[in-house]
Protein backbone atom coordinates (compact mmCIF):
# COMPACT_ATOMS: atom_id res chain seq x y z
CA MET A 1 7.59 62.29 -5.35
CA THR A 2 11.16 62.98 -4.32
CA SER A 3 13.98 60.48 -4.18
CA SER A 4 14.20 61.05 -0.43
CA GLU A 5 10.55 60.07 -0.03
CA LEU A 6 11.14 56.92 -2.08
CA THR A 7 14.17 56.07 0.01
CA ARG A 8 12.22 56.67 3.25
CA ARG A 9 9.37 54.41 2.06
CA ASN A 10 11.80 51.68 1.04
CA VAL A 11 13.45 51.82 4.44
CA ILE A 12 10.08 51.59 6.22
CA ALA A 13 8.93 48.70 3.99
CA THR A 14 12.20 46.84 4.43
CA ALA A 15 12.08 47.33 8.19
CA GLY A 16 8.53 45.99 8.26
CA MET A 17 9.47 42.88 6.28
CA THR A 18 12.52 42.36 8.46
CA THR A 19 10.37 42.59 11.59
CA LEU A 20 7.88 40.05 10.19
CA ALA A 21 10.67 37.69 9.19
CA ALA A 22 12.28 37.97 12.63
CA ALA A 23 8.93 37.29 14.30
CA SER A 24 8.40 34.19 12.15
CA ILE A 25 11.88 32.90 12.97
CA GLN A 26 11.32 33.53 16.68
CA ALA A 27 7.95 31.76 16.58
CA ALA A 28 9.47 28.76 14.78
CA SER A 29 12.37 28.67 17.23
CA ALA A 30 10.01 28.87 20.20
CA ALA A 31 7.89 26.03 18.81
CA THR A 32 10.96 23.89 18.19
CA ALA A 33 12.24 24.57 21.69
CA THR A 34 9.03 23.16 23.18
CA LEU A 35 9.26 19.98 21.10
CA ASP A 36 11.52 18.05 23.45
CA LEU A 37 12.74 15.15 21.33
CA THR A 38 14.92 13.85 24.17
CA ASP A 39 11.71 12.77 25.91
CA THR A 40 10.51 9.29 24.89
CA LYS A 41 6.81 10.13 25.32
CA THR A 42 7.22 13.18 23.09
CA ARG A 43 9.00 11.19 20.38
CA ALA A 44 6.30 8.52 20.43
CA MET A 45 3.62 11.20 20.22
CA VAL A 46 5.36 12.97 17.33
CA ARG A 47 5.82 9.78 15.30
CA ALA A 48 2.22 8.68 15.79
CA LYS A 49 0.62 12.10 15.36
CA VAL A 50 2.51 12.84 12.14
CA GLN A 51 2.15 9.36 10.61
CA GLY A 52 -1.35 8.66 11.89
CA SER A 53 -3.12 9.58 15.12
CA ILE A 54 -2.70 9.55 18.89
CA ALA A 55 -6.41 8.92 19.48
CA GLU A 56 -8.79 6.05 18.90
CA GLU A 57 -9.89 6.92 15.40
CA THR A 58 -9.67 5.80 11.78
CA VAL A 59 -7.28 7.64 9.47
CA PHE A 60 -7.55 7.55 5.67
CA SER A 61 -4.46 8.23 3.57
CA PHE A 62 -4.19 8.37 -0.21
CA TYR A 63 -1.04 7.93 -2.28
CA ARG A 64 -0.41 8.24 -6.00
CA LEU A 65 2.27 5.64 -6.71
CA HIS A 66 4.06 5.82 -10.06
CA LEU A 67 5.86 2.61 -10.97
CA TYR A 68 8.90 2.38 -13.24
CA GLY A 69 10.98 -0.52 -14.44
CA TYR A 70 14.76 -0.64 -14.21
CA ILE A 71 16.73 -3.46 -15.85
CA ASN A 72 20.17 -2.52 -14.45
CA GLU A 73 20.94 -0.30 -17.43
CA GLY A 74 19.49 2.71 -19.17
CA ASN A 75 16.84 5.01 -17.75
CA LEU A 76 13.74 4.18 -15.77
CA VAL A 77 10.83 3.04 -17.95
CA PRO A 78 7.29 4.11 -16.90
CA LEU A 79 5.11 1.05 -16.27
CA CYS A 80 1.83 2.09 -14.64
CA THR A 81 0.34 4.05 -11.75
CA MET A 82 -1.28 2.69 -8.60
CA ASN A 83 -3.99 4.58 -6.74
CA ASN A 84 -3.27 3.47 -3.19
CA LEU A 85 -5.69 3.81 -0.27
CA ASN A 86 -4.47 3.17 3.27
CA ILE A 87 -7.02 2.88 6.08
CA THR A 88 -5.62 2.57 9.60
CA LYS A 89 -7.54 2.22 12.84
CA TRP A 90 -5.37 3.89 15.52
CA LYS A 91 -5.51 3.75 19.30
CA PRO A 92 -3.23 4.64 22.25
CA LEU A 93 -1.73 1.64 24.03
CA PRO A 94 -1.22 1.12 27.79
CA ASN A 95 2.59 1.09 27.36
CA GLY A 96 2.59 4.64 25.99
CA ASN A 97 2.90 3.57 22.36
CA TYR A 98 0.26 3.76 19.64
CA GLY A 99 -1.21 0.81 17.75
CA GLY A 100 -2.61 0.65 14.27
CA THR A 101 -4.65 -1.92 12.34
CA VAL A 102 -3.95 -1.38 8.66
CA PHE A 103 -6.07 -2.13 5.58
CA GLU A 104 -4.68 -1.26 2.17
CA SER A 105 -5.42 -1.63 -1.51
CA GLY A 106 -4.17 -0.36 -4.83
CA ALA A 107 -5.83 -0.03 -8.24
CA TYR A 108 -3.56 -0.15 -11.29
CA CYS A 109 -4.06 2.51 -13.95
CA LYS A 110 -2.45 3.65 -17.17
CA PHE A 111 0.67 5.61 -16.21
CA ASP A 112 -0.11 8.98 -14.59
CA THR A 113 -3.87 8.65 -15.12
CA ASP A 114 -6.95 7.26 -13.36
CA GLU A 115 -7.71 5.02 -16.36
CA VAL A 116 -8.08 1.53 -14.90
CA ILE A 117 -6.25 -1.23 -16.75
CA ASP A 118 -7.27 -4.90 -16.69
CA THR A 119 -4.54 -5.90 -19.13
CA TRP A 120 -1.12 -4.35 -19.41
CA GLU A 121 1.51 -4.50 -22.15
CA ASN A 122 4.99 -5.13 -20.79
CA PRO A 123 7.31 -2.55 -22.44
CA PHE A 124 10.31 -4.86 -22.05
CA THR A 125 8.80 -8.05 -23.50
CA GLY A 126 5.81 -6.81 -25.49
CA GLU A 127 3.65 -9.42 -23.76
CA LYS A 128 0.13 -8.55 -22.62
CA ARG A 129 -0.44 -9.49 -18.99
CA ASP A 130 -3.55 -9.68 -16.82
CA VAL A 131 -3.36 -7.12 -14.02
CA TRP A 132 -3.35 -8.33 -10.41
CA PRO A 133 -4.77 -5.59 -8.14
CA PHE A 134 -3.21 -5.17 -4.71
CA ILE A 135 -5.12 -5.68 -1.48
CA GLY A 136 -3.75 -6.52 1.95
CA GLY A 137 -4.56 -6.51 5.64
CA PRO A 138 -5.47 -6.31 8.34
CA LEU A 139 -1.89 -6.04 9.62
CA LYS A 140 -0.69 -4.66 12.92
CA VAL A 141 1.78 -1.86 13.58
CA GLU A 142 2.99 -0.38 16.86
CA VAL A 143 4.57 3.09 16.90
CA GLY A 144 6.81 4.17 19.76
CA ALA A 145 9.58 6.59 20.62
CA ASP A 146 12.15 4.78 18.53
CA GLY A 147 10.15 3.77 15.49
CA ALA A 148 7.53 1.27 14.42
CA VAL A 149 7.23 -2.50 14.59
CA THR A 150 5.07 -4.38 12.08
CA ASP A 151 3.67 -7.90 12.27
CA GLU A 152 4.90 -10.92 10.33
CA THR A 153 2.58 -10.30 7.36
CA ALA A 154 4.03 -6.86 6.52
CA THR A 155 6.50 -6.34 3.68
CA VAL A 156 7.83 -3.19 5.37
CA LYS A 157 10.08 -3.58 8.41
CA PRO A 158 10.83 0.07 9.21
CA LYS A 159 14.03 1.24 10.82
CA PRO A 160 13.67 4.75 12.22
CA GLN A 161 15.71 7.72 11.18
CA ARG A 162 16.00 10.80 13.36
CA ILE A 163 13.05 13.11 13.74
CA ASP A 164 14.18 16.26 11.97
CA VAL A 165 12.87 19.79 12.59
CA ILE A 166 13.63 22.23 9.78
CA GLY A 167 12.13 25.68 10.18
CA ASP A 168 8.48 25.23 11.16
CA THR A 169 8.22 21.67 9.79
CA VAL A 170 8.92 18.35 11.46
CA PHE A 171 9.99 15.39 9.31
CA VAL A 172 9.52 11.77 10.40
CA ALA A 173 11.55 9.43 8.19
CA SER A 174 12.19 5.71 8.11
CA GLN A 175 13.82 3.13 5.87
CA SER A 176 13.16 -0.54 5.35
CA ALA A 177 15.36 -3.21 3.77
CA PHE A 178 13.40 -6.46 3.73
CA SER A 179 13.80 -9.76 1.93
CA PHE A 180 12.16 -13.17 2.16
CA PRO A 181 12.19 -16.54 0.36
CA ASN A 182 10.16 -16.14 -2.81
CA PRO A 183 7.11 -18.45 -2.68
CA LEU A 184 7.25 -18.57 -6.47
CA LYS A 185 10.28 -20.74 -7.18
CA PRO A 186 12.10 -20.03 -10.48
CA GLU A 187 12.00 -23.67 -11.55
CA GLN A 188 8.23 -23.83 -11.04
CA TYR A 189 7.34 -20.35 -12.30
CA PRO A 190 10.04 -19.33 -14.79
CA LYS A 191 8.00 -16.47 -16.26
CA GLU A 192 6.73 -15.04 -12.97
CA SER A 193 9.50 -15.64 -10.44
CA ALA A 194 11.95 -12.83 -9.70
CA GLY A 195 14.40 -15.32 -8.18
CA PRO A 196 14.77 -17.41 -5.04
CA ILE A 197 14.83 -14.35 -2.76
CA TYR A 198 12.35 -11.48 -2.99
CA PHE A 199 13.72 -8.02 -2.14
CA TRP A 200 11.69 -5.05 -0.93
CA ASP A 201 13.30 -1.70 -0.01
CA SER A 202 11.15 1.25 1.08
CA HIS A 203 12.00 4.80 2.20
CA PHE A 204 9.28 6.91 3.82
CA VAL A 205 9.01 10.50 5.03
CA HIS A 206 6.03 12.28 6.60
CA ALA A 207 6.10 16.04 7.14
CA ALA A 208 3.86 18.21 9.32
CA LYS A 209 3.86 21.66 10.87
CA VAL A 210 5.42 21.83 14.33
CA ALA A 211 2.49 23.99 15.47
CA ASP A 212 0.03 21.23 14.51
CA VAL A 213 2.05 18.59 16.33
CA LEU A 214 2.11 20.77 19.47
CA ASP A 215 -1.59 21.71 19.25
CA PRO A 216 -3.35 19.78 22.07
CA LYS A 217 -6.69 20.15 20.29
CA LEU A 218 -5.47 18.04 17.35
CA THR A 219 -5.26 14.26 17.64
CA ARG A 220 -3.57 13.97 14.26
CA ALA A 221 -1.41 16.39 12.33
CA GLY A 222 -2.11 17.11 8.70
CA ALA A 223 0.87 15.64 6.86
CA PHE A 224 2.45 15.48 3.45
CA SER A 225 3.76 11.97 2.90
CA GLN A 226 5.95 10.39 0.27
CA PHE A 227 7.91 7.21 -0.25
CA GLN A 228 10.12 5.46 -2.75
CA ASN A 229 10.52 1.72 -3.06
CA LEU A 230 12.77 -0.65 -4.96
CA VAL A 231 11.09 -4.04 -5.27
CA SER A 232 11.69 -7.33 -7.05
CA TRP A 233 9.42 -7.84 -10.04
CA HIS A 234 5.91 -8.79 -8.97
CA PRO A 235 4.83 -12.07 -10.61
CA TRP A 236 2.07 -10.47 -12.63
CA PHE A 237 4.59 -8.36 -14.58
CA GLY A 238 5.95 -11.51 -16.23
CA MET A 239 9.59 -10.51 -15.80
CA GLY A 240 10.84 -13.83 -14.45
CA GLY A 241 14.53 -14.42 -15.15
CA LYS A 242 15.13 -10.81 -16.21
CA PRO A 243 17.43 -8.44 -14.28
CA GLY A 244 16.19 -5.40 -12.42
CA ARG A 245 13.36 -4.30 -10.16
CA THR A 246 10.48 -1.86 -10.06
CA TYR A 247 11.11 1.63 -8.72
CA GLY A 248 8.13 3.31 -7.09
CA LYS A 249 7.65 7.03 -6.40
CA ALA A 250 4.64 7.95 -4.28
CA TYR A 251 3.20 11.09 -2.74
CA GLY A 252 0.05 11.68 -0.76
CA THR A 253 -1.61 12.88 2.39
CA LYS A 254 -4.13 12.07 5.08
CA LEU A 255 -7.75 12.70 4.18
CA LYS A 256 -10.37 14.22 6.47
CA SER A 257 -12.71 11.43 5.32
CA LEU A 258 -13.27 9.16 2.35
CA ASP A 259 -15.24 12.03 0.81
CA ASP A 260 -11.88 13.72 0.12
CA LEU A 261 -10.65 10.81 -2.00
CA PRO A 262 -10.12 12.13 -5.56
CA LYS A 263 -13.06 11.12 -7.74
CA GLY A 264 -10.98 9.36 -10.37
CA ALA A 265 -9.03 7.45 -7.74
CA ARG A 266 -12.19 6.39 -5.94
CA ALA A 267 -13.73 5.13 -9.17
CA SER A 268 -10.61 3.05 -9.90
CA LEU A 269 -10.59 1.55 -6.40
CA GLU A 270 -14.31 0.79 -6.52
CA LYS A 271 -13.75 -1.05 -9.79
CA GLN A 272 -10.59 -3.02 -8.96
CA THR A 273 -10.55 -3.39 -5.17
CA PRO A 274 -14.08 -2.73 -3.84
CA ASP A 275 -13.36 -4.81 -0.73
CA ILE A 276 -11.30 -1.96 0.74
CA PHE A 277 -14.52 -0.04 1.41
CA ASN A 278 -15.77 -2.92 3.59
CA PHE A 279 -12.96 -2.43 6.11
CA LYS A 280 -15.39 -2.16 9.03
CA THR A 281 -16.38 -5.80 8.63
CA TRP A 282 -13.07 -7.07 7.18
CA THR A 283 -11.47 -9.62 9.49
CA LYS A 284 -10.06 -12.36 7.24
CA PRO A 285 -6.37 -11.74 6.40
CA ARG A 286 -5.69 -10.88 2.77
CA LEU A 287 -2.20 -11.92 1.67
CA ASP A 288 -0.95 -10.90 -1.77
CA PHE A 289 1.29 -13.77 -2.91
CA PRO A 290 -0.85 -16.72 -1.72
CA GLU A 291 -3.92 -15.17 -3.31
CA TYR A 292 -2.03 -14.52 -6.55
CA LEU A 293 -0.90 -18.16 -6.68
CA ALA A 294 -4.43 -19.40 -6.09
CA TRP A 295 -5.74 -17.07 -8.80
CA ARG A 296 -3.06 -18.17 -11.26
CA LYS A 297 -3.75 -21.87 -10.67
CA ALA A 298 -7.49 -21.37 -11.06
CA LYS A 299 -6.94 -19.41 -14.25
CA GLN A 300 -4.83 -22.20 -15.73
CA GLY A 301 -7.42 -24.77 -14.74
């Protein structure tokens, strides 16, 4: 084979790749151009379709949440991992927005595993603590053109950030800075209380393909989701009076059905928070702090 033949083949191959790349860029640009984010109905549709659904249907989302402790110095210290299942019943609303009824639970496991823990050794104090699984809902959320509004029971009060289209992907981000009077007063619960005010910061982003968002046959777009949170110590950690907060790093996605829930995660949820699987008949509100207080008092007798 001559050098001229090699050169000719390289030119042809390069031209082919260049043509494919140009076509991809043009397709992405065309898709972006049809996603008119100046239109309020389009923005509401995008937010709902990426985060959940624009139809009357139930959406299952799974997150792996890794929790770390930070005491205002040094590096983050791994604490444990939560397998988090979010179940939201979505429906379009008459005002053009989209409503969701949310049920959620989380099973605590040994860090970065599906090994359920009932007791946990605090790496800062060395104390062994009984684990308090998380379960909450139903709570209401309404998604519109300019973000989401949650009801009074939610610990996330999202403020929207711009919808961002990068290449062929659309990103829907939000941030929440929330605080409330801590029901566990330091003078009454010196070991459990994180202080008179409880702080909860959360940053979310959901990402989906523009083509999926624009596809009229799809009522929900497949999405990669992740969030970080910075939260005052939960009472069950036993960090009352100590500086710092927990830092959470989570990633996950929507599931086609509960059958797609990872086996290890499902086993942990069935063991620690089996009530989440009864969401179809779940009507009584489940509130984390009041239930924790009742459990603690009953435990102490």
